[in-house]
């Protein structure tokens, strides 16, 4: 028996409410035909979103039963080992456990919750376990039997009767011709699947009208989801490998129990996470996974979120060092811009005149592009691209100068850009505090660079300030500088003037040079002595 920790459900509120129009949808719309099965567009509230619906194999307008509230059920992981990055790629909201020894289930359940929190995944409002709801599962199975869609065998197993629902089985493409699950030879149809299984020796069991046994794999999800949401579900999601048989069987038994024509209106299936170069998905059974704990030793939760955002949720994702470096670089580019823009706003970064009208136009275009991308089946790569394009144009306007007297400043547009980018990152769950920490770390690295640069400049300056020896040259005049070294002094002056608008202030005081980071809090200072020279 496969231990199951596979179900998740929660009422999900649309976080980015201001982005989309939500108008009352008056009546049912047209149907889409898939393998002879009809999908009926639900009545309710239009979100302005379109999402790829696995039931129709095309994008459909997302319409919710209640305004700005989505009932959403998602299948999750199994809890017999450590959670890995493949689990983290999905949205996990409510969990079920297996009936293997309680200590093992509790250990990995608690660890899973901690791992999700470490990745900044918002915990669900309620947790439900299969072991605490077996009586509901038994009642659910009894309801399916009563409605004429399941039967018990003499061995004490209960199977769903596929033939009882005619051609309604096979809502997902290819499901009709797929092989059924192995089981009792007393099954009426090879496609019939187990709702209840007779317990084997030394296997955990519960009492039921059919004898001691335990639930089948699929019935757990239908029962748990129905106990929370009843007979109607807006969205059901999970990995693409669950479409058949898991979701196919969920649909069959749920619609048989509720006696409805369309239990879940939308099915969203996510792609798998693969190690670079491997055709196999990241999986515990294949031992080709990276645990979340190990991952967080090298990368942050925000970097992992950016990694996921750079690929469409329906596509397979290749995990590699280069893909993580791309995510880290993208975050670094954003954090550097935010840092520089804030310095400009505070007057700590002096720049050439800004084309303010151009930036306001770019900001408006970005807002439109991000909303359009997210409304089109949650196209996060396109949304991130729009944000990065805005950052690029902002950086193009932040051109440092050494002197800015009389130059008009435009802090308002940069303030609006920083606020908008911060809001988008917050929607995506990327922690700005972490980005600030990265900036602090970068500043520490900058201090080391400035120290070495200032020391090098001091040595060059000391060399250029050296005086000619008159006893050697025979010059009657006062000892002076070597003419061929004067360009070195000019280069030192130019370097000092060009570093000033970047927040690095170098002061030459006789034989001593000091430096100061004017943007840091508190200001950092370093001091080096030039080589001994005559004044």
Coordinates of C-alpha atoms in Angstrom, one line a residue:
X1 CA 0.0 0.0 0.0
X2 CA 1.3 3.4 -1.0
X3 CA 1.3 5.8 2.0
X4 CA -0.5 8.9 1.0
X5 CA 0.0 12.5 2.0
X6 CA -1.4 13.7 -1.2
X7 CA -4.3 16.1 -0.7
X8 CA -4.5 19.8 -0.1
X9 CA -7.5 22.2 0.0
X10 CA -8.2 25.7 1.2
X11 CA -10.3 28.7 0.4
X12 CA -7.9 30.8 -1.4
X13 CA -8.4 34.6 -1.7
X14 CA -7.2 36.3 -4.8
X15 CA -4.3 38.3 -3.5
X16 CA -3.8 40.6 -6.5
X17 CA -7.4 41.8 -6.3
X18 CA -6.8 45.3 -7.8
X19 CA -5.4 43.9 -11.0
X20 CA -8.4 42.1 -12.3
X21 CA -12.0 43.0 -13.0
X22 CA -14.6 40.7 -11.2
X23 CA -18.0 41.1 -12.8
X24 CA -21.1 38.9 -12.4
X25 CA -21.3 36.2 -15.1
X26 CA -25.0 35.9 -15.8
X27 CA -25.4 32.4 -17.3
X28 CA -23.6 29.3 -18.4
X29 CA -21.5 29.8 -21.5
X30 CA -20.7 27.4 -24.4
X31 CA -19.4 23.9 -23.8
X32 CA -16.0 22.5 -24.9
X33 CA -15.9 19.0 -26.3
X34 CA -13.0 16.7 -25.3
X35 CA -13.1 13.0 -26.4
X36 CA -16.9 13.3 -26.5
X37 CA -17.1 14.8 -23.0
X38 CA -18.7 18.2 -22.5
X39 CA -17.3 20.9 -20.2
X40 CA -19.8 23.5 -19.2
X41 CA -18.6 27.0 -18.5
X42 CA -19.7 27.7 -14.9
X43 CA -21.9 30.6 -13.8
X44 CA -20.5 33.1 -11.3
X45 CA -17.9 35.9 -11.2
X46 CA -15.5 36.5 -14.0
X47 CA -12.0 37.1 -12.7
X48 CA -10.5 38.5 -15.9
X49 CA -8.1 35.6 -15.9
X50 CA -7.7 32.8 -18.4
X51 CA -6.1 29.5 -17.3
X52 CA -5.3 26.3 -19.1
X53 CA -7.9 23.8 -18.2
X54 CA -6.8 20.2 -18.5
X55 CA -10.4 19.2 -18.9
X56 CA -10.6 21.0 -22.2
X57 CA -6.9 21.2 -23.1
X58 CA -7.2 24.9 -23.8
X59 CA -7.3 28.2 -22.0
X60 CA -10.7 29.1 -20.5
X61 CA -12.0 32.2 -18.7
X62 CA -11.6 31.6 -14.9
X63 CA -15.1 32.1 -13.4
X64 CA -15.6 31.6 -9.6
X65 CA -18.7 30.7 -7.7
X66 CA -18.1 33.5 -5.2
X67 CA -16.6 36.9 -5.8
X68 CA -12.8 37.1 -5.2
X69 CA -12.8 33.7 -3.4
X70 CA -11.6 30.5 -5.0
X71 CA -12.2 27.0 -3.6
X72 CA -9.0 25.3 -4.5
X73 CA -7.9 21.7 -3.8
X74 CA -4.4 20.5 -4.6
X75 CA -2.6 17.1 -4.4
X76 CA 0.7 17.1 -2.5
X77 CA 3.5 14.8 -1.4
X78 CA 3.9 11.5 0.5
X79 CA 5.3 11.6 4.0
X80 CA 7.7 8.7 4.3
X81 CA 10.9 10.7 3.8
X82 CA 12.3 14.3 3.7
X83 CA 10.6 16.9 1.6
X84 CA 12.4 17.9 -1.5
X85 CA 12.4 20.7 -4.1
X86 CA 9.9 19.0 -6.3
X87 CA 7.3 19.3 -3.5
X88 CA 8.1 22.9 -3.1
X89 CA 7.3 23.7 -6.7
X90 CA 3.6 23.1 -6.0
X91 CA 1.0 25.0 -4.0
X92 CA 0.5 23.0 -0.8
X93 CA -2.4 24.1 1.4
X94 CA -3.9 21.3 3.4
X95 CA -2.5 17.9 4.0
X96 CA -3.4 14.2 4.7
X97 CA -1.3 11.6 6.3
X98 CA -0.6 7.9 5.9
X99 CA -1.4 5.1 8.3
X100 CA 2.2 3.8 8.7
X101 CA 3.5 4.1 12.2
X102 CA 2.3 7.4 13.8
X103 CA 5.8 8.4 14.9
X104 CA 7.1 8.3 11.3
X105 CA 4.1 10.2 9.9
X106 CA 4.3 12.9 12.6
X107 CA 8.1 13.3 12.1
X108 CA 7.9 13.9 8.4
X109 CA 4.7 15.9 8.6
X110 CA 6.2 18.4 11.1
X111 CA 9.4 18.5 9.1
X112 CA 7.4 19.2 5.9
X113 CA 5.6 22.1 7.6
X114 CA 8.9 23.6 8.8
X115 CA 10.4 23.3 5.3
X116 CA 7.4 25.0 3.8
X117 CA 7.7 27.9 6.3
X118 CA 11.4 28.2 5.5
X119 CA 10.4 28.7 1.8
X120 CA 7.9 31.4 2.9
X121 CA 4.9 29.3 2.0
X122 CA 1.8 30.6 3.7
X123 CA 0.3 27.9 5.9
X124 CA -3.3 26.8 5.4
X125 CA -6.2 27.7 7.6
X126 CA -6.9 24.1 8.5
X127 CA -5.1 20.7 8.3
X128 CA -7.0 17.5 7.8
X129 CA -5.6 13.9 8.1
X130 CA -7.0 10.8 6.4
X131 CA -6.5 8.8 9.7
X132 CA -8.9 11.2 11.4
X133 CA -11.5 11.0 8.7
X134 CA -11.8 7.3 7.8
X135 CA -15.4 7.3 9.1
X136 CA -16.2 10.0 6.5
X137 CA -14.5 8.0 3.8
X138 CA -16.6 4.9 4.8
X139 CA -19.8 7.0 4.6
X140 CA -18.7 8.4 1.2
X141 CA -18.2 4.9 -0.2
X142 CA -21.5 3.9 1.1
X143 CA -23.1 6.8 -0.7
X144 CA -21.5 5.8 -4.0
X145 CA -22.7 2.2 -3.6
X146 CA -26.2 3.5 -2.8
X147 CA -26.2 5.5 -6.0
X148 CA -25.4 2.4 -8.0
X149 CA -21.8 3.2 -8.9
X150 CA -19.8 0.8 -6.7
X151 CA -19.8 -2.8 -5.6
X152 CA -18.2 -5.0 -2.9
X153 CA -16.5 -8.3 -3.6
X154 CA -16.5 -11.5 -1.5
X155 CA -12.9 -10.7 -0.4
X156 CA -14.0 -7.5 1.3
X157 CA -12.8 -5.0 -1.4
X158 CA -15.0 -2.3 -2.8
X159 CA -14.6 -1.2 -6.4
X160 CA -16.0 1.7 -8.4
X161 CA -18.1 0.5 -11.3
X162 CA -16.8 2.2 -14.5
X163 CA -19.5 0.9 -16.7
X164 CA -22.2 2.5 -14.5
X165 CA -21.3 6.0 -15.7
X166 CA -21.2 5.1 -19.4
X167 CA -18.9 7.2 -21.6
X168 CA -18.4 9.8 -18.8
X169 CA -15.2 8.1 -17.8
X170 CA -12.1 9.5 -19.5
X171 CA -12.4 13.3 -19.1
X172 CA -8.6 13.5 -19.6
X173 CA -7.2 12.8 -23.1
X174 CA -5.9 9.2 -23.4
X175 CA -7.6 8.0 -20.2
X176 CA -10.1 5.8 -21.9
X177 CA -7.5 3.5 -23.5
X178 CA -5.3 3.4 -20.4
X179 CA -4.9 0.2 -18.5
X180 CA -6.8 -0.3 -15.3
X181 CA -5.3 -0.8 -11.8
X182 CA -4.2 -4.3 -10.8
X183 CA -6.6 -5.9 -8.3
X184 CA -9.1 -8.6 -7.6
X185 CA -10.0 -11.0 -10.4
X186 CA -13.6 -10.4 -9.3
X187 CA -13.6 -6.9 -10.8
X188 CA -16.4 -6.4 -13.3
X189 CA -14.2 -4.3 -15.5
X190 CA -10.4 -4.1 -15.7
X191 CA -10.7 -0.3 -15.3
X192 CA -12.6 -0.5 -12.1
X193 CA -10.5 1.0 -9.2
X194 CA -10.5 0.4 -5.5
X195 CA -12.5 2.5 -3.0
X196 CA -11.8 0.2 -0.1
X197 CA -9.1 -2.6 0.3
X198 CA -9.2 -5.6 2.6
X199 CA -6.3 -5.3 5.1
X200 CA -3.4 -7.6 4.7
X201 CA -1.5 -9.2 7.7
X202 CA 0.3 -6.7 9.9
X203 CA -1.2 -3.8 7.9
X204 CA -3.1 -1.0 9.7
X205 CA -6.9 -1.3 9.4
X206 CA -10.2 0.2 10.3
X207 CA -13.6 -1.5 10.7
X208 CA -16.1 -1.1 7.9
X209 CA -19.4 -2.7 6.6
X210 CA -17.1 -4.8 4.3
X211 CA -14.7 -5.9 7.0
X212 CA -11.4 -4.7 8.2
X213 CA -9.5 -2.7 5.6
X214 CA -8.2 0.7 4.6
X215 CA -9.1 3.4 2.0
X216 CA -8.1 3.3 -1.6
X217 CA -5.7 6.0 -2.9
X218 CA -8.3 8.1 -4.8
X219 CA -11.2 8.1 -2.4
X220 CA -9.2 10.0 0.3
X221 CA -9.0 13.1 -1.9
X222 CA -12.6 13.1 -2.9
X223 CA -13.8 12.7 0.7
X224 CA -11.5 15.4 2.2
X225 CA -12.3 17.9 -0.6
X226 CA -16.0 17.3 -0.3
X227 CA -16.0 17.6 3.5
X228 CA -14.6 21.1 3.1
X229 CA -16.3 22.3 -0.1
X230 CA -19.3 20.1 -0.6
X231 CA -20.4 19.2 -4.1
X232 CA -18.8 22.1 -6.0
X233 CA -15.1 22.9 -6.5
X234 CA -13.7 25.8 -8.5
X235 CA -10.1 24.6 -9.0
X236 CA -8.3 21.3 -8.6
X237 CA -4.5 21.2 -9.1
X238 CA -1.6 18.8 -8.8
X239 CA 1.3 17.4 -10.8
X240 CA 0.8 16.4 -14.4
X241 CA 1.4 12.7 -13.5
X242 CA -1.7 12.7 -11.4
X243 CA -4.1 13.5 -14.2
X244 CA -4.5 9.7 -14.8
X245 CA -5.5 7.7 -13.0
X246 CA -5.7 9.8 -9.8
X247 CA -7.6 12.8 -10.9
X248 CA -9.7 10.8 -13.4
X249 CA -10.9 8.5 -10.7
X250 CA -11.4 11.4 -8.3
X251 CA -13.8 13.0 -10.8
X252 CA -15.7 9.8 -11.4
X253 CA -16.3 8.9 -7.8
X254 CA -17.0 12.5 -6.7
X255 CA -19.6 13.1 -9.5
X256 CA -21.1 9.6 -8.7
X257 CA -21.4 10.5 -5.0
X258 CA -22.8 14.0 -5.5
X259 CA -24.8 13.0 -8.6
X260 CA -23.6 16.1 -10.5
X261 CA -22.3 16.6 -14.0
X262 CA -19.2 18.7 -13.2
X263 CA -17.6 18.4 -9.8
X264 CA -14.5 20.5 -10.4
X265 CA -14.7 23.3 -13.0
X266 CA -11.0 23.7 -13.6
X267 CA -8.0 21.3 -13.4
X268 CA -4.5 22.9 -13.3
X269 CA -1.6 20.6 -13.8
X270 CA 2.0 21.7 -13.0
X271 CA 5.1 20.4 -14.7
X272 CA 7.8 18.3 -12.9
X273 CA 11.1 19.4 -11.5
X274 CA 14.0 17.6 -13.1
X275 CA 17.7 17.6 -12.4
X276 CA 19.6 19.0 -15.4
X277 CA 20.1 16.3 -18.0
X278 CA 17.7 13.8 -16.4
X279 CA 14.5 12.7 -18.1
X280 CA 13.1 11.5 -14.8
X281 CA 11.2 13.8 -12.4
X282 CA 12.7 14.6 -9.0
X283 CA 11.3 11.8 -6.8
X284 CA 11.9 10.1 -3.5
X285 CA 11.5 6.6 -5.1
X286 CA 14.2 7.4 -7.7
X287 CA 16.6 8.9 -5.0
X288 CA 17.4 11.8 -7.4
X289 CA 16.2 14.6 -5.2
X290 CA 17.7 17.5 -3.3
X291 CA 16.1 18.1 0.1
X292 CA 14.9 21.6 1.0
X293 CA 17.3 21.7 4.0
X294 CA 20.3 21.0 1.8
X295 CA 19.1 23.5 -0.8
X296 CA 18.8 26.3 1.8
X297 CA 22.4 25.8 2.7
X298 CA 23.4 27.4 -0.6
X299 CA 20.4 29.4 -1.7
X300 CA 17.6 31.5 -0.2
X301 CA 13.8 31.0 -0.3
X302 CA 13.6 34.2 -2.5
X303 CA 16.1 32.8 -5.0
X304 CA 14.1 29.5 -5.2
X305 CA 10.9 31.5 -5.8
X306 CA 12.6 33.5 -8.6
X307 CA 13.8 30.2 -10.1
X308 CA 10.2 29.0 -10.2
X309 CA 8.9 32.3 -11.6
X310 CA 11.3 32.1 -14.6
X311 CA 9.4 29.1 -15.9
X312 CA 5.7 28.6 -16.7
X313 CA 4.0 26.4 -14.1
X314 CA 2.8 23.9 -16.8
X315 CA 6.3 23.3 -18.1
X316 CA 8.9 20.9 -16.8
X317 CA 11.7 22.8 -14.9
X318 CA 15.4 21.8 -15.1
X319 CA 17.2 22.4 -11.9
X320 CA 20.9 23.2 -12.3
X321 CA 23.6 25.5 -10.8
X322 CA 23.3 27.7 -13.9
X323 CA 19.5 28.0 -13.6
X324 CA 19.9 29.0 -9.9
X325 CA 22.6 31.5 -10.9
X326 CA 20.2 33.1 -13.4
X327 CA 17.6 33.4 -10.6
X328 CA 20.2 34.9 -8.2
X329 CA 21.5 37.3 -10.8
X330 CA 18.0 38.5 -11.6
X331 CA 17.3 39.2 -7.9
X332 CA 20.7 40.9 -7.6
X333 CA 19.9 43.2 -10.5
X334 CA 16.6 44.2 -8.9
X335 CA 18.1 44.7 -5.4
X336 CA 20.9 46.8 -6.8
X337 CA 18.5 49.0 -8.7
X338 CA 16.3 49.4 -5.6
X339 CA 19.3 50.3 -3.5
X340 CA 20.6 52.9 -6.1
X341 CA 17.1 54.4 -6.6
X342 CA 16.6 54.9 -2.9
X343 CA 20.1 56.5 -2.7
X344 CA 19.0 58.9 -5.6
X345 CA 15.7 59.7 -3.8
X346 CA 17.6 60.6 -0.7
X347 CA 20.0 62.8 -2.6
X348 CA 23.0 60.5 -1.9
X349 CA 23.5 59.7 -5.5
X350 CA 24.1 62.5 -8.0
X351 CA 23.0 61.9 -11.6
X352 CA 22.6 63.6 -14.9
X353 CA 19.1 65.0 -15.6
X354 CA 16.5 62.2 -15.8
X355 CA 14.0 61.8 -18.6
X356 CA 11.2 61.7 -16.2
X357 CA 8.4 61.5 -18.8
X358 CA 10.0 58.4 -20.3
X359 CA 10.2 56.6 -17.0
X360 CA 6.5 57.4 -16.1
X361 CA 5.6 55.9 -19.5
X362 CA 7.7 52.8 -18.9
X363 CA 6.2 52.4 -15.5
X364 CA 2.6 52.5 -16.9
X365 CA 3.6 50.0 -19.7
X366 CA 5.1 47.7 -17.1
X367 CA 1.9 47.7 -15.0
X368 CA -0.2 46.8 -18.0
X369 CA 2.2 44.1 -19.2
X370 CA 2.4 42.4 -15.8
X371 CA -1.3 42.3 -15.3
X372 CA -1.8 41.0 -18.9
X373 CA 0.8 38.3 -18.4
X374 CA -0.6 37.1 -15.1
X375 CA -4.1 37.1 -16.5
X376 CA -2.9 34.9 -19.3
X377 CA -2.6 31.5 -17.5
X378 CA -0.3 33.0 -14.8
X379 CA 2.5 33.7 -17.2
X380 CA 5.1 34.6 -14.6
X381 CA 8.2 34.5 -16.9
X382 CA 6.6 37.2 -19.1
X383 CA 5.7 39.2 -15.9
X384 CA 9.2 39.0 -14.6
X385 CA 10.6 40.0 -18.0
X386 CA 8.5 43.2 -17.9
X387 CA 9.8 44.0 -14.4
X388 CA 13.4 43.4 -15.5
X389 CA 12.8 45.7 -18.5
X390 CA 11.6 48.4 -16.2
X391 CA 14.7 48.0 -14.0
X392 CA 16.9 48.2 -17.1
X393 CA 15.4 51.6 -18.2
X394 CA 15.6 52.8 -14.6
X395 CA 19.3 52.0 -14.5
X396 CA 19.9 53.7 -17.8
X397 CA 18.7 57.0 -16.2
X398 CA 20.8 56.6 -13.1
X399 CA 24.0 58.0 -14.6
X400 CA 26.3 59.2 -11.8
X401 CA 28.2 62.6 -12.1
X402 CA 30.7 64.2 -9.9
X403 CA 28.9 67.6 -9.7
X404 CA 25.2 68.2 -10.0
X405 CA 24.7 71.8 -9.0
X406 CA 21.7 73.3 -10.7
X407 CA 20.6 69.9 -12.1
X408 CA 16.9 69.2 -11.8
X409 CA 16.1 66.0 -9.8
X410 CA 13.2 63.6 -10.3
X411 CA 12.8 61.5 -7.1
X412 CA 9.0 61.0 -7.4
X413 CA 9.2 58.7 -10.5
X414 CA 11.9 56.5 -8.9
X415 CA 9.8 56.4 -5.7
X416 CA 6.9 55.1 -7.7
X417 CA 9.0 52.6 -9.5
X418 CA 10.5 51.2 -6.3
X419 CA 7.0 51.0 -4.7
X420 CA 5.6 49.1 -7.7
X421 CA 8.5 46.7 -8.0
X422 CA 8.3 46.0 -4.2
X423 CA 4.6 45.3 -4.5
X424 CA 5.0 42.9 -7.3
X425 CA 7.8 41.1 -5.5
X426 CA 5.5 40.9 -2.4
X427 CA 2.8 39.3 -4.5
X428 CA 5.3 36.7 -5.7
X429 CA 6.4 36.0 -2.1
X430 CA 9.9 37.4 -2.6
X431 CA 11.2 38.8 0.7
X432 CA 12.5 42.4 0.4
X433 CA 14.2 42.1 3.8
X434 CA 16.3 39.3 2.3
X435 CA 17.2 41.5 -0.7
X436 CA 18.2 44.2 1.7
X437 CA 20.5 41.7 3.5
X438 CA 22.0 41.0 0.1
X439 CA 22.7 44.7 -0.4
X440 CA 24.4 44.9 3.1
X441 CA 26.5 41.9 2.1
X442 CA 27.4 43.6 -1.2
X443 CA 28.3 46.8 0.7
X444 CA 30.7 44.8 2.9
X445 CA 32.4 43.4 -0.2
X446 CA 32.5 47.0 -1.6
X447 CA 34.3 48.2 1.5
X448 CA 37.1 45.6 0.8
X449 CA 37.3 46.7 -2.8
X450 CA 37.5 50.4 -1.8
X451 CA 40.2 49.7 0.7
X452 CA 42.4 48.0 -1.9
X453 CA 41.6 50.6 -4.6
X454 CA 42.5 53.5 -2.2
X455 CA 45.7 51.8 -1.1
X456 CA 46.7 51.3 -4.8
X457 CA 45.9 54.9 -5.5
X458 CA 47.9 56.0 -2.6
X459 CA 51.0 54.2 -3.8
X460 CA 50.6 55.5 -7.3
X461 CA 50.2 59.0 -5.9
X462 CA 53.2 58.7 -3.7
X463 CA 55.3 57.6 -6.7
X464 CA 54.1 60.5 -8.7
X465 CA 54.8 63.0 -5.9
X466 CA 58.4 61.9 -5.7
X467 CA 60.8 64.9 -6.3
X468 CA 63.8 64.9 -8.7
X469 CA 67.3 64.8 -7.2
X470 CA 69.0 68.1 -8.2
X471 CA 72.5 66.7 -7.5
X472 CA 71.8 64.2 -10.3
X473 CA 70.0 66.4 -12.7
X474 CA 72.3 69.5 -12.1
X475 CA 69.2 71.7 -12.1
X476 CA 69.7 75.0 -10.3
X477 CA 66.0 75.3 -9.5
X478 CA 64.1 73.9 -6.5
X479 CA 63.6 70.1 -6.8
X480 CA 60.4 69.4 -8.7
X481 CA 58.1 66.5 -9.8
X482 CA 59.2 64.2 -12.6
X483 CA 57.4 65.6 -15.7
X484 CA 56.6 62.1 -17.0
X485 CA 54.8 61.3 -13.7
X486 CA 52.4 64.3 -13.7
X487 CA 49.8 62.3 -15.7
X488 CA 49.6 59.8 -12.9
X489 CA 48.6 62.6 -10.5
X490 CA 45.9 63.7 -12.9
X491 CA 44.7 60.1 -13.1
X492 CA 44.5 59.9 -9.3
X493 CA 42.4 63.2 -9.2
X494 CA 40.1 61.9 -12.0
X495 CA 39.5 58.6 -10.1
X496 CA 38.7 60.5 -6.9
X497 CA 36.2 62.8 -8.7
X498 CA 34.5 59.9 -10.5
X499 CA 34.1 57.9 -7.3
X500 CA 32.5 60.8 -5.4
X501 CA 29.0 60.5 -7.1
X502 CA 29.1 56.8 -6.5
X503 CA 29.3 57.4 -2.7
X504 CA 33.0 57.0 -2.3
X505 CA 34.8 60.1 -0.9
X506 CA 38.6 60.1 -1.0
X507 CA 40.4 62.9 0.8
X508 CA 44.2 63.5 0.4
X509 CA 45.8 65.1 3.5
X510 CA 49.5 65.5 3.0
X511 CA 51.0 62.1 3.1
X512 CA 47.7 60.5 4.2
X513 CA 44.7 59.4 2.1
X514 CA 41.3 58.7 3.7
X515 CA 38.1 57.2 2.2
X516 CA 34.5 57.3 3.2
X517 CA 31.3 55.6 2.0
X518 CA 28.8 58.4 2.1
X519 CA 25.8 56.2 1.4
X520 CA 26.5 53.7 4.2
X521 CA 24.8 53.7 7.6
X522 CA 26.9 54.3 9.6
X523 CA 29.6 55.8 7.3
X524 CA 32.6 53.5 6.9
X525 CA 36.1 55.0 6.9
X526 CA 39.6 53.7 6.0
X527 CA 43.0 55.3 6.2
X528 CA 46.3 54.6 4.6
X529 CA 49.6 56.5 4.7
X530 CA 51.4 57.4 1.5
X531 CA 55.0 56.5 1.2
X532 CA 57.3 59.0 2.9
X533 CA 57.9 61.9 0.5
X534 CA 59.2 65.4 0.8
X535 CA 56.6 68.1 0.9

